[in-house]
GROMACS .gro file of C-alpha atoms in nm:
model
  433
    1UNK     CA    1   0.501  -4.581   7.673
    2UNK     CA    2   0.611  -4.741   8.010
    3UNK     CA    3   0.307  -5.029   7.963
    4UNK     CA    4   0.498  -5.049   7.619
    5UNK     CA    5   0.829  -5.119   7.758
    6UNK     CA    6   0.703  -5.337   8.000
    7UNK     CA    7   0.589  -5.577   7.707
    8UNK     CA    8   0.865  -5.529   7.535
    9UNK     CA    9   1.103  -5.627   7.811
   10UNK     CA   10   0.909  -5.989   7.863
   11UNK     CA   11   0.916  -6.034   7.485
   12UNK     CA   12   1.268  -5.963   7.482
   13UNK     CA   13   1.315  -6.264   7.780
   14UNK     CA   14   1.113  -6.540   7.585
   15UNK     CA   15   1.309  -6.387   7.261
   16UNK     CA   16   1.632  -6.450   7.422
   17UNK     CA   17   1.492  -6.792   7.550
   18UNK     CA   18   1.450  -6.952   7.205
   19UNK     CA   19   1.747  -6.831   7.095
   20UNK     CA   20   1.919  -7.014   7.391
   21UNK     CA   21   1.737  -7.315   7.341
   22UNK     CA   22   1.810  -7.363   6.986
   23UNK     CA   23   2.105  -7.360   7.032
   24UNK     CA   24   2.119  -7.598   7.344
   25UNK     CA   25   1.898  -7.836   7.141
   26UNK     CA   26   2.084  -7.778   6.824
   27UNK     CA   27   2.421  -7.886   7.004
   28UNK     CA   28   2.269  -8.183   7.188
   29UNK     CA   29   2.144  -8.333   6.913
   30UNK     CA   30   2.460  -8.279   6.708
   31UNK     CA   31   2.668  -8.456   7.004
   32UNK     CA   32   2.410  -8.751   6.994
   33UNK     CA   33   2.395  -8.800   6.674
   34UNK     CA   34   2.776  -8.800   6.694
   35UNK     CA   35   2.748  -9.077   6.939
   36UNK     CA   36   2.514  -9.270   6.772
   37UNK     CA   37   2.703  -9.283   6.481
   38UNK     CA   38   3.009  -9.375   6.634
   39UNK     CA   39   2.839  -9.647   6.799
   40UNK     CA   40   2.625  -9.760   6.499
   41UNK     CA   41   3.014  -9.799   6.303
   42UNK     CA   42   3.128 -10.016   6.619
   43UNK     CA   43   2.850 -10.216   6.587
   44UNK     CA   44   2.877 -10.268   6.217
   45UNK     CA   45   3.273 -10.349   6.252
   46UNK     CA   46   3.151 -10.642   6.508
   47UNK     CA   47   2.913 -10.769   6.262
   48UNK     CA   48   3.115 -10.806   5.970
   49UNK     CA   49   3.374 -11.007   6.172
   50UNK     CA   50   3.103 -11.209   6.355
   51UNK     CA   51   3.203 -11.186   6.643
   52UNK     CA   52   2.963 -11.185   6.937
   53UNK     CA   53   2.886 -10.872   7.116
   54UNK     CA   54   3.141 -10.815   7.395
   55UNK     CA   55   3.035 -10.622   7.716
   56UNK     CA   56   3.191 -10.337   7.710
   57UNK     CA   57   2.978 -10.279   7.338
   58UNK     CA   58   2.671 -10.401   7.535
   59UNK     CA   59   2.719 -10.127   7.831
   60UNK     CA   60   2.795  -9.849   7.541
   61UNK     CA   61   2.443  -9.923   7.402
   62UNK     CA   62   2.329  -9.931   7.758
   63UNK     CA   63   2.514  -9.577   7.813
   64UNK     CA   64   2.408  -9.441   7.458
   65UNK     CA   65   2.002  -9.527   7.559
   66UNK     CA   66   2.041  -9.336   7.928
   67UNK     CA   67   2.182  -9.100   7.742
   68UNK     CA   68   1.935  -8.985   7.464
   69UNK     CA   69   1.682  -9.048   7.716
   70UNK     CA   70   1.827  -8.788   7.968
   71UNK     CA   71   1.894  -8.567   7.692
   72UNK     CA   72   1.489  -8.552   7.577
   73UNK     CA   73   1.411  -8.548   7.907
   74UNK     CA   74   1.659  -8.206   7.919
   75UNK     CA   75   1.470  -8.054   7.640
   76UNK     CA   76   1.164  -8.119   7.736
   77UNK     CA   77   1.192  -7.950   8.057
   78UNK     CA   78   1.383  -7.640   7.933
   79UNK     CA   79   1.092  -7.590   7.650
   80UNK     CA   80   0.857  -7.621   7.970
   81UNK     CA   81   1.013  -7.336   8.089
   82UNK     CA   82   0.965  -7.162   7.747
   83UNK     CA   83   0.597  -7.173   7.848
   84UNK     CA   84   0.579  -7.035   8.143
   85UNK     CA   85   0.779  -6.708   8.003
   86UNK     CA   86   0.542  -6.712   7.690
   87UNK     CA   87   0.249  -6.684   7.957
   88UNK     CA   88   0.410  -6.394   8.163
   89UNK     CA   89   0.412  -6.206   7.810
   90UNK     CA   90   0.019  -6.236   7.814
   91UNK     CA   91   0.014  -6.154   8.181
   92UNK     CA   92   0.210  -5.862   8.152
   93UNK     CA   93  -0.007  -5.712   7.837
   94UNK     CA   94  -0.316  -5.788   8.087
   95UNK     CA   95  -0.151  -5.609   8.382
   96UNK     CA   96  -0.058  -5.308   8.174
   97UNK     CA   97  -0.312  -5.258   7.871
   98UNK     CA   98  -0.698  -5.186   7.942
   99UNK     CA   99  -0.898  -5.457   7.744
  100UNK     CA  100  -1.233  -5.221   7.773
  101UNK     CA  101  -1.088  -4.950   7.517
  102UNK     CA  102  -1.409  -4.875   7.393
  103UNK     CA  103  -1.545  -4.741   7.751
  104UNK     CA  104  -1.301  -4.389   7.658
  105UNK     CA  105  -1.598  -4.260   7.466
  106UNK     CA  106  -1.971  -4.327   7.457
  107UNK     CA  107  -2.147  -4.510   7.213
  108UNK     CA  108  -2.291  -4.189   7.079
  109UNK     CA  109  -2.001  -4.066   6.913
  110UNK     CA  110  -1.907  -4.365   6.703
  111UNK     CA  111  -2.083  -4.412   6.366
  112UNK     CA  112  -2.211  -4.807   6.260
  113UNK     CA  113  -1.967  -5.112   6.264
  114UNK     CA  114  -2.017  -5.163   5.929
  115UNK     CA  115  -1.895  -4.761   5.812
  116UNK     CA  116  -1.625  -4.854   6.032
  117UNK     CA  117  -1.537  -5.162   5.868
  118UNK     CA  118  -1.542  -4.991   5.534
  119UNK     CA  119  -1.287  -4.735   5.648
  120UNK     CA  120  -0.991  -4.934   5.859
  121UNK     CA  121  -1.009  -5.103   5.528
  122UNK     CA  122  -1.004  -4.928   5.290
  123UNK     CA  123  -0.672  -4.710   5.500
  124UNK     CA  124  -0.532  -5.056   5.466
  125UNK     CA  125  -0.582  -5.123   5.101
  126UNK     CA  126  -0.436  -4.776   5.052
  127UNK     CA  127  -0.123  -4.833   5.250
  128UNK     CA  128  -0.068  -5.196   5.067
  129UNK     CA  129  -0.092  -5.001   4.732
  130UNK     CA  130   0.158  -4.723   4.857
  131UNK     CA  131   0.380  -4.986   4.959
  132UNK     CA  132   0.382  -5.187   4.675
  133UNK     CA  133   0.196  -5.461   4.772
  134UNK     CA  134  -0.066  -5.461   4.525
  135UNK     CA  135  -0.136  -5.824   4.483
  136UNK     CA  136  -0.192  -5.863   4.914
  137UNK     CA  137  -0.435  -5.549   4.850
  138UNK     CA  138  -0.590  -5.729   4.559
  139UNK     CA  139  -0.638  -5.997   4.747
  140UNK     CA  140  -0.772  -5.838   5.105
  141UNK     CA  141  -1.040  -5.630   4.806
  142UNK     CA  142  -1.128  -5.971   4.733
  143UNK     CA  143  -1.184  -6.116   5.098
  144UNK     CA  144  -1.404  -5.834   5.152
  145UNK     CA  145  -1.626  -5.886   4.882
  146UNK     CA  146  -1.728  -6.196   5.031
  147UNK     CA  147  -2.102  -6.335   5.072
  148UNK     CA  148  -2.019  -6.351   5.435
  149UNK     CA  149  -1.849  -6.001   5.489
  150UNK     CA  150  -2.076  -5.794   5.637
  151UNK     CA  151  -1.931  -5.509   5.432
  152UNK     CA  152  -1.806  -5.472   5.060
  153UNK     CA  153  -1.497  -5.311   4.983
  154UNK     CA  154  -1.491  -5.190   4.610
  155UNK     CA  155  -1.189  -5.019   4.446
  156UNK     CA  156  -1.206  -4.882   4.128
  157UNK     CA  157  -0.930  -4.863   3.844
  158UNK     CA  158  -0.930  -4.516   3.870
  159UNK     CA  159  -0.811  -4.511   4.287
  160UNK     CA  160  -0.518  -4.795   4.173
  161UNK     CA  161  -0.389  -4.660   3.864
  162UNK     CA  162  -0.185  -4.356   4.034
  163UNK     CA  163  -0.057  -4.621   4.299
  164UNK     CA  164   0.053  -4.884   4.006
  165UNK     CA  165   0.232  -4.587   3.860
  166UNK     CA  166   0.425  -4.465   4.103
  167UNK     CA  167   0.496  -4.802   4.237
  168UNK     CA  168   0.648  -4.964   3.824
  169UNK     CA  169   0.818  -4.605   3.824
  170UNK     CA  170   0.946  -4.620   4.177
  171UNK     CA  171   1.096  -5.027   4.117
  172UNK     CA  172   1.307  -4.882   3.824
  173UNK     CA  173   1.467  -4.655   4.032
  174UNK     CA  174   1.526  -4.906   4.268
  175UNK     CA  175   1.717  -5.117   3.975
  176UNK     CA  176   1.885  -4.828   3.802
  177UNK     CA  177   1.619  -4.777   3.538
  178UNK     CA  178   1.596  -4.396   3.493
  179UNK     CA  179   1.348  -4.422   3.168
  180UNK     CA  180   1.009  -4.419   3.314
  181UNK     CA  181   1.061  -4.120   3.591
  182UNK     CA  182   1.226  -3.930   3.326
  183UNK     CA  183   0.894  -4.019   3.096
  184UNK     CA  184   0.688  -3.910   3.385
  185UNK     CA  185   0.840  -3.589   3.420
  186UNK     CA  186   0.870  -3.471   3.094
  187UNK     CA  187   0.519  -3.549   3.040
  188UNK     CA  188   0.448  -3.348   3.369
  189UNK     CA  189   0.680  -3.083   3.352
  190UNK     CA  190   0.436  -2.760   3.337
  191UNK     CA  191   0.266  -2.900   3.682
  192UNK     CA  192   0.640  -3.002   3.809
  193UNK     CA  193   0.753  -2.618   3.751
  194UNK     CA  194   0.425  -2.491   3.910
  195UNK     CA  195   0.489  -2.696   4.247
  196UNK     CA  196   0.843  -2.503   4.239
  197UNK     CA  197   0.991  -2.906   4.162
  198UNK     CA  198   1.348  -2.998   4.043
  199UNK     CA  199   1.291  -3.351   3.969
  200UNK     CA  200   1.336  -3.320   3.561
  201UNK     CA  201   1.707  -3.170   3.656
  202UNK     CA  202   1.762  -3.435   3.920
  203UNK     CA  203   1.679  -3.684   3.679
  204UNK     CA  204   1.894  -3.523   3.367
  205UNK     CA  205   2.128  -3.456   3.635
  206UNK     CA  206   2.173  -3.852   3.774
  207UNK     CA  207   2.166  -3.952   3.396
  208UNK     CA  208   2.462  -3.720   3.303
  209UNK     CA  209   2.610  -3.900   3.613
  210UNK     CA  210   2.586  -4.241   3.524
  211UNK     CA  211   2.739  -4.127   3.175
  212UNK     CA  212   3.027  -3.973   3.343
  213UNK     CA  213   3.119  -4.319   3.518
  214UNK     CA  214   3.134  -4.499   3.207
  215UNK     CA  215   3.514  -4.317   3.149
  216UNK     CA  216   3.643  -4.152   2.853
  217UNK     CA  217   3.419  -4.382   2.615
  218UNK     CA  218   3.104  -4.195   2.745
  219UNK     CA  219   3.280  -3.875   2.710
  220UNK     CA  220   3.076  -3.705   2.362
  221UNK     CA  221   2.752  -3.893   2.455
  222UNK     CA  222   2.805  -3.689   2.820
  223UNK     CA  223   2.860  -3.396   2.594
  224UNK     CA  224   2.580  -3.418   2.385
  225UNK     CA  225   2.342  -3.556   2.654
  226UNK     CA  226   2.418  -3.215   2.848
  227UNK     CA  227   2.209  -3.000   2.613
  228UNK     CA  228   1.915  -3.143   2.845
  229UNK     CA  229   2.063  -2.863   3.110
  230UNK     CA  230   1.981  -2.578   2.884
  231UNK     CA  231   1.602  -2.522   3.023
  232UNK     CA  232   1.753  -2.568   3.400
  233UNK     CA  233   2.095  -2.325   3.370
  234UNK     CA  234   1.924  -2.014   3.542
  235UNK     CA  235   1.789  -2.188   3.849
  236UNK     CA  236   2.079  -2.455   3.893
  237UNK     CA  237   2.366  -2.237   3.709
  238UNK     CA  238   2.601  -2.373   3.972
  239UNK     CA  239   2.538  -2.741   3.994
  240UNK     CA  240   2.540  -2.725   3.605
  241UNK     CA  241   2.930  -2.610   3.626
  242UNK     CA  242   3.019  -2.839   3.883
  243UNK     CA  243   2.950  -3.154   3.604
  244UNK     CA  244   3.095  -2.947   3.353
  245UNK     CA  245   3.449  -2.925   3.525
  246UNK     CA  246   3.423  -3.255   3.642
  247UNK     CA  247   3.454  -3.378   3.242
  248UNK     CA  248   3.811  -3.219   3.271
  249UNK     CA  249   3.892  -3.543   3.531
  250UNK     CA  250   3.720  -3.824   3.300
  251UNK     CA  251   4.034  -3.963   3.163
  252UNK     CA  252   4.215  -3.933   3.495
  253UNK     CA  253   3.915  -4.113   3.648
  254UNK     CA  254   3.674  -3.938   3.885
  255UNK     CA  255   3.725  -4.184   4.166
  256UNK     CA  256   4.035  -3.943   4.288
  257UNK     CA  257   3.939  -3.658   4.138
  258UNK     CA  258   3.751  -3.345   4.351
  259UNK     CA  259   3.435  -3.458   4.161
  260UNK     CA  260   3.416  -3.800   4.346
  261UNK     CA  261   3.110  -3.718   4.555
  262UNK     CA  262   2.898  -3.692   4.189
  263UNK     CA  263   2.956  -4.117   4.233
  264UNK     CA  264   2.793  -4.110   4.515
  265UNK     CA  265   2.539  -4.411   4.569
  266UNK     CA  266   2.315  -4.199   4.827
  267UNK     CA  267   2.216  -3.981   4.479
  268UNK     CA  268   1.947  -4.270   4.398
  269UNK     CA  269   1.794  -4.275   4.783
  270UNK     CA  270   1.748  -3.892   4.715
  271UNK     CA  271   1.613  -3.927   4.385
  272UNK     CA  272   1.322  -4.218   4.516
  273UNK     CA  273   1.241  -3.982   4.803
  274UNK     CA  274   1.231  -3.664   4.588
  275UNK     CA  275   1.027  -3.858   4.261
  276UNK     CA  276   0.754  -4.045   4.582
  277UNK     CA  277   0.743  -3.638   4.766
  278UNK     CA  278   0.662  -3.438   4.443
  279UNK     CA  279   0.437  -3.734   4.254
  280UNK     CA  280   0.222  -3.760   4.550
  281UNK     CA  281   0.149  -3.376   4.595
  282UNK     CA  282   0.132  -3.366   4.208
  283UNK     CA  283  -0.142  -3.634   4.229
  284UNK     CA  284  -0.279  -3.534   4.536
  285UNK     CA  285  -0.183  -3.818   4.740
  286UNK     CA  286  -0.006  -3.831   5.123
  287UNK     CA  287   0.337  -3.903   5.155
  288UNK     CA  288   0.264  -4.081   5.414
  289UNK     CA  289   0.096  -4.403   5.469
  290UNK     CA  290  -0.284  -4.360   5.513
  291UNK     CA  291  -0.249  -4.566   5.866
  292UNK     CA  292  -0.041  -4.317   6.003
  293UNK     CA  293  -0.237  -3.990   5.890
  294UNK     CA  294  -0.586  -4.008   5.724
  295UNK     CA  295  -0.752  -3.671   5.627
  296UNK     CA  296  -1.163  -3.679   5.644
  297UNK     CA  297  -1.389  -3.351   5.688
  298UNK     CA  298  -1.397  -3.180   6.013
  299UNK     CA  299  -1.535  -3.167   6.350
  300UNK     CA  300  -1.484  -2.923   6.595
  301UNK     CA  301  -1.120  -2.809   6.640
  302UNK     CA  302  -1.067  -3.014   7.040
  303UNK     CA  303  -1.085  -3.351   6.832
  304UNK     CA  304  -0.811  -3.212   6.607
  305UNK     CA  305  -0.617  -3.210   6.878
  306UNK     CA  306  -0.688  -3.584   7.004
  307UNK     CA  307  -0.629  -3.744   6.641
  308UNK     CA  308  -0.838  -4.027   6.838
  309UNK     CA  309  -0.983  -4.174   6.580
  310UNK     CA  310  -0.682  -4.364   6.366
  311UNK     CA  311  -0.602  -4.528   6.732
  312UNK     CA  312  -0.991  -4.663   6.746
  313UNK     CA  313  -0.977  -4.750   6.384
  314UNK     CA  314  -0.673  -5.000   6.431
  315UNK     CA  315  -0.813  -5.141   6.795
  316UNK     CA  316  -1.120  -5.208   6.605
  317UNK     CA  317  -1.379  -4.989   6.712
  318UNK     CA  318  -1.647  -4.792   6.507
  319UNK     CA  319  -1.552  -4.406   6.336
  320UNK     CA  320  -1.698  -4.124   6.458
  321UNK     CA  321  -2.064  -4.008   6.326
  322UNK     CA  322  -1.912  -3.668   6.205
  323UNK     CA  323  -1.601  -3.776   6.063
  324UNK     CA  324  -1.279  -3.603   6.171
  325UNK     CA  325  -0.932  -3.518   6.068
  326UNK     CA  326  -0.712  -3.782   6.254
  327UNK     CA  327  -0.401  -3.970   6.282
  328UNK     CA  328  -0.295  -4.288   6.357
  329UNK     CA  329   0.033  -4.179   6.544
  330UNK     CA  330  -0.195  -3.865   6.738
  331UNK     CA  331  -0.439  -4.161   6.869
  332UNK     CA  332  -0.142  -4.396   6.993
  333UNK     CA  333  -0.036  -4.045   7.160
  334UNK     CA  334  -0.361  -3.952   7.288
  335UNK     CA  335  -0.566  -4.254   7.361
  336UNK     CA  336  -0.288  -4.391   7.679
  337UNK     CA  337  -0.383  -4.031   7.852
  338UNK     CA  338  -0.724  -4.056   7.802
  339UNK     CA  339  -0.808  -4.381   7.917
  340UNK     CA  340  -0.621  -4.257   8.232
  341UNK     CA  341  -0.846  -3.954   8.280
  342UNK     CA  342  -1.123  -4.198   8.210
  343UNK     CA  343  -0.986  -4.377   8.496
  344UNK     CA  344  -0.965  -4.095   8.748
  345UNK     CA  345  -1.324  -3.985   8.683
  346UNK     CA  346  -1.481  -4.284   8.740
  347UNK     CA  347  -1.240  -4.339   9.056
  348UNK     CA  348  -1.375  -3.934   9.199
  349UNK     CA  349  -1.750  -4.027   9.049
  350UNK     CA  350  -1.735  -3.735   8.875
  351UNK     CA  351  -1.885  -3.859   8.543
  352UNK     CA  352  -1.999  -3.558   8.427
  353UNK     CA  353  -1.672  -3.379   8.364
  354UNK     CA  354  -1.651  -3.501   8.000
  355UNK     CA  355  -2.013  -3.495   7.767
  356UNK     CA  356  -1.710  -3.707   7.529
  357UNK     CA  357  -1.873  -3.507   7.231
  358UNK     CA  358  -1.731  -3.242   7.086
  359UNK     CA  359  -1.461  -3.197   7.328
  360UNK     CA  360  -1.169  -3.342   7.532
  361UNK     CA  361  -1.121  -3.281   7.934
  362UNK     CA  362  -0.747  -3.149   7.866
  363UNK     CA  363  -0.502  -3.068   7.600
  364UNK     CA  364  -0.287  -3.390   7.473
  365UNK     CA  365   0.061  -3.225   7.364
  366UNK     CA  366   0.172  -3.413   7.041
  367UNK     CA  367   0.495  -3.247   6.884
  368UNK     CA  368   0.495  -3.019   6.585
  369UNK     CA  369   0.492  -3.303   6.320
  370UNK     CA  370   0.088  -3.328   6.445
  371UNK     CA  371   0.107  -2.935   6.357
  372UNK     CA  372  -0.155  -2.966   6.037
  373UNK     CA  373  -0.307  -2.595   6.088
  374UNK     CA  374  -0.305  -2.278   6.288
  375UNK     CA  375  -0.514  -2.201   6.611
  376UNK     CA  376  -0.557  -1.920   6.814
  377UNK     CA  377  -0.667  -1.924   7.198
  378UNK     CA  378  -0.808  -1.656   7.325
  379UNK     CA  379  -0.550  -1.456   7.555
  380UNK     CA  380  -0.833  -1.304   7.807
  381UNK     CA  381  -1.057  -1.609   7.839
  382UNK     CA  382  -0.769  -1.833   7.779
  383UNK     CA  383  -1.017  -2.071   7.526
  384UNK     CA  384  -0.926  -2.154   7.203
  385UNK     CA  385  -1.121  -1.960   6.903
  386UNK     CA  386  -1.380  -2.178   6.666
  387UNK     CA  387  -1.621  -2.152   6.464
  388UNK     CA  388  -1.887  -2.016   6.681
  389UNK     CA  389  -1.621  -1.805   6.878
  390UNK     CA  390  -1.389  -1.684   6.596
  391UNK     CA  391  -1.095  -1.443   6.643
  392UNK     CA  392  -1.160  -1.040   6.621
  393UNK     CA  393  -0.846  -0.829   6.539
  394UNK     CA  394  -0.916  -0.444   6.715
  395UNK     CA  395  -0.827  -0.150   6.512
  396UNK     CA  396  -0.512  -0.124   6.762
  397UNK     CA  397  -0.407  -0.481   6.640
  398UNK     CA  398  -0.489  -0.669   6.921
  399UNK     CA  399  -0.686  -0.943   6.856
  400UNK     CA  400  -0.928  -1.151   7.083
  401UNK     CA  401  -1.217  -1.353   7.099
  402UNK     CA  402  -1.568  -1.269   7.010
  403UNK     CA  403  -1.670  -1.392   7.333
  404UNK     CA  404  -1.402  -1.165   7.492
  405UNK     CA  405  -1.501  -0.911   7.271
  406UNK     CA  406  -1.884  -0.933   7.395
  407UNK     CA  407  -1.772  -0.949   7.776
  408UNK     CA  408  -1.553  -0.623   7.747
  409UNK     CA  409  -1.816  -0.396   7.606
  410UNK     CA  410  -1.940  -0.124   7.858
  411UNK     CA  411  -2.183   0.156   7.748
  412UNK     CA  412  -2.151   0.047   7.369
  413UNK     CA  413  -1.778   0.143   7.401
  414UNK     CA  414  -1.492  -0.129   7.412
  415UNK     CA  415  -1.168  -0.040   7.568
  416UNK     CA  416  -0.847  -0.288   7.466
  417UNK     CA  417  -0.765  -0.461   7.733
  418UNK     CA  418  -0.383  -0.428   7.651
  419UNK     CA  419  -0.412  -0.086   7.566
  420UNK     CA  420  -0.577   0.215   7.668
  421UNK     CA  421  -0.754   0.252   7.345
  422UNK     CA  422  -1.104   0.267   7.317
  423UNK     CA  423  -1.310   0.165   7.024
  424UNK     CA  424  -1.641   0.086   6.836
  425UNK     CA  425  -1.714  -0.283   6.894
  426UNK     CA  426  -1.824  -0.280   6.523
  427UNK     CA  427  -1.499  -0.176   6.398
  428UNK     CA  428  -1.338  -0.499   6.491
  429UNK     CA  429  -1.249  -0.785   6.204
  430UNK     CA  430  -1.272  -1.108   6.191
  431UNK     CA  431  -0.947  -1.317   6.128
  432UNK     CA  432  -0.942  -1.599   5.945
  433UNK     CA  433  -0.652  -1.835   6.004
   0.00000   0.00000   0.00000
């Protein structure tokens, strides 16, 4: 992140350059144009009285050239300077980014340009649909299908149609419009109560709401609209009361009553977040944006860790042969520390450290949010378990690796190395995380 800041210091110079010079030029222009307009006016008043022009007029138009010429020659030479700054930002992106990315792993590992190709775009046609941008992703579809393209990107109706859904229901929230989520829900209310989902009473909830602002007038329609709480009053008995007793303030006005919080604004930002959460795990989509976490079958667990691949995808290079479970924000983690061990090997000549297969030279700490599954590491040979190595719980509880488990035998008895039981290899389970 230092390399980062680096940049971003240098950008923030020529940033602060432009804005300095715009408004230098800005005001020197404005004075000169002043000027010149003063002077035009004299010149115009001399004319209409025909009267010759006197010297002192002749050394102001003398003064007024020198001056417009000293002026451009100003602003040329300060927007000279511009250039020089711009060209420490490119120096400074040399000096701290490696150009050679593609040296961190061998060729071996990376599948064909054009499967690569195919998937950076279609991760960015998915996050221009989840944004909303469907007519960009329309259009970026269409660029790829070009005779010149060396791949074709095809997207059917079916992989849109979720995405223009959510994003027509997700614009009427946006404006108010609580008709088509409360459509949506009703029509998916048996999958909505089996993901545990309170959406429908949010919904019936922010309606009742916007009702209660309307005053007194809206009083009987709030009344009658509240029978929509009946199917919700055992799981959200209390919330239920709350707009009850707040009907007691309606004529006094809610504004300064107890109940003010119902009028709230932040209720619609919870509502978007809570309708985009459950939709997507109702249609099986990510939350997030596909170029910060895209999910593909596995590879063995050390490239989970890495979450290499989303980095190599946006710098351009080629996906891995046996595609992996990755993130964007794991590679922009992982790929700065690895091209620094790549560094130190090649400085000791000790190539041979990392085969770059299957496996990475150390562990890359990322945070919990790049949490996506349990592991286990072995606490005797201090490796962590896989597919070939699994875990084996001991009928004392303990649980190790097979390896460890193999290593520990003696006479076809194993004794726990944490306790003094012994046991019958055989006896020992396999746990499956």
């Amino acid at each position: 992140m230092e390399q980062c800041a680096s940049v971003e210091r240098e950008v923030d110079k020529v940033l602060q350059k432009f804005l300095t010079y715009g408004q230098h030029c800005e005001q020197s222009l404005e004075e000169l144009l002043h000027h010149v307009g003063q002077l035009r006016a004299e010149l115009a008043s001399a004319a209409l009285q025909g009267t010759p022009l006197s010297a002192t007029l002749s050394l102001v138009m003398s003064q007024c050239c020198r001056k417009i010429k000293d002026t451009v020659q100003k602003l040329a030479s300060d927007h000279k300077d511009i250039h020089s700054s711009v060209s420490r930002v490119g120096k400074a992106i040399d000096r701290n980014f490696d150009s050679e990315i593609c040296g961190v792993v061998s060729d071996a590992v990376w599948d064909s340009r054009e499967k690569q190709q195919q998937i950076l775009q279609m991760a960015i046609v998915e996050h221009l649909y989840q944004q909303g941008m469907l007519s960009v992703a329309e259009e970026l579809c269409q660029d790829c299908s070009l005779p010149l393209q060396e791949s074709t990107l095809n997207v059917d109706l079916d992989f849109k149609q979720p995405f223009l859904e959510l994003n027509r229901i997700l614009e009427a929230l946006h404006e108010q419009d609580l008709g088509p989520a409360l459509e949506w829900a009703v029509s998916h209310r048996q999958r909505l109560l089996e993901l545990n989902s309170s959406l429908e009473f949010k919904l019936h909830r922010l309606h009742f709401i916007r009702l209660l602002a309307g005053g007194p007038e809206k009083q009987l329609e709030a009344l009658s609209y509240a029978r929509h709480f009946q199917p919700f009053a055992r799981l959200h008995q209390r919330e239920i009361q709350v707009m009850m007793g707040s009907l007691v303030y309606l004529r006094l006005g809610l504004e300064k009553s107890p109940y003010c919080h119902l009028l709230d604004n932040s209720h619609w930002a919870e509502i978007c977040e809570t309708f985009t959460r459950d939709a997507c795990s109702l249609l099986g989509l990510s939350v997030e944006s596909p170029l910060s976490v895209r999910t593909l079958p596995r590879v063995p667990d050390r490239w989970q860790c890495a979450g290499l691949l989303s980095a190599c995808w946006a710098l351009g290079l080629a996906a891995p042969a046996p595609a992996l479970f990755c993130s964007f924000a794991s590679g922009c983690v992982a790929l700065p520390v690895l091209m620094n061990i790549k560094a130190v090997i090649e400085q000791r000549q000790c190539t041979g450290v990392w085969s770059h297969k299957d496996e990475l030279p150390i562990e890359i700490e990322l945070g919990m949010k790049c949490w996506y599954h349990s592991v286990f590491a072995c606490p005797i040979l201090r490796q962590q378990t896989s597919d070939s190595n699994p875990p084996i719980k001991l009928i004392c509880g303990h649980v190790i690796s097979r390896d460890a488990l193999n290593k520990l035998i003696n006479g076809g008895k194993l004794k726990c190395p944490y306790c003094p039981m012994e046991q019958n290899p055989a006896d020992g389970k396999r746990i499956i995380f």
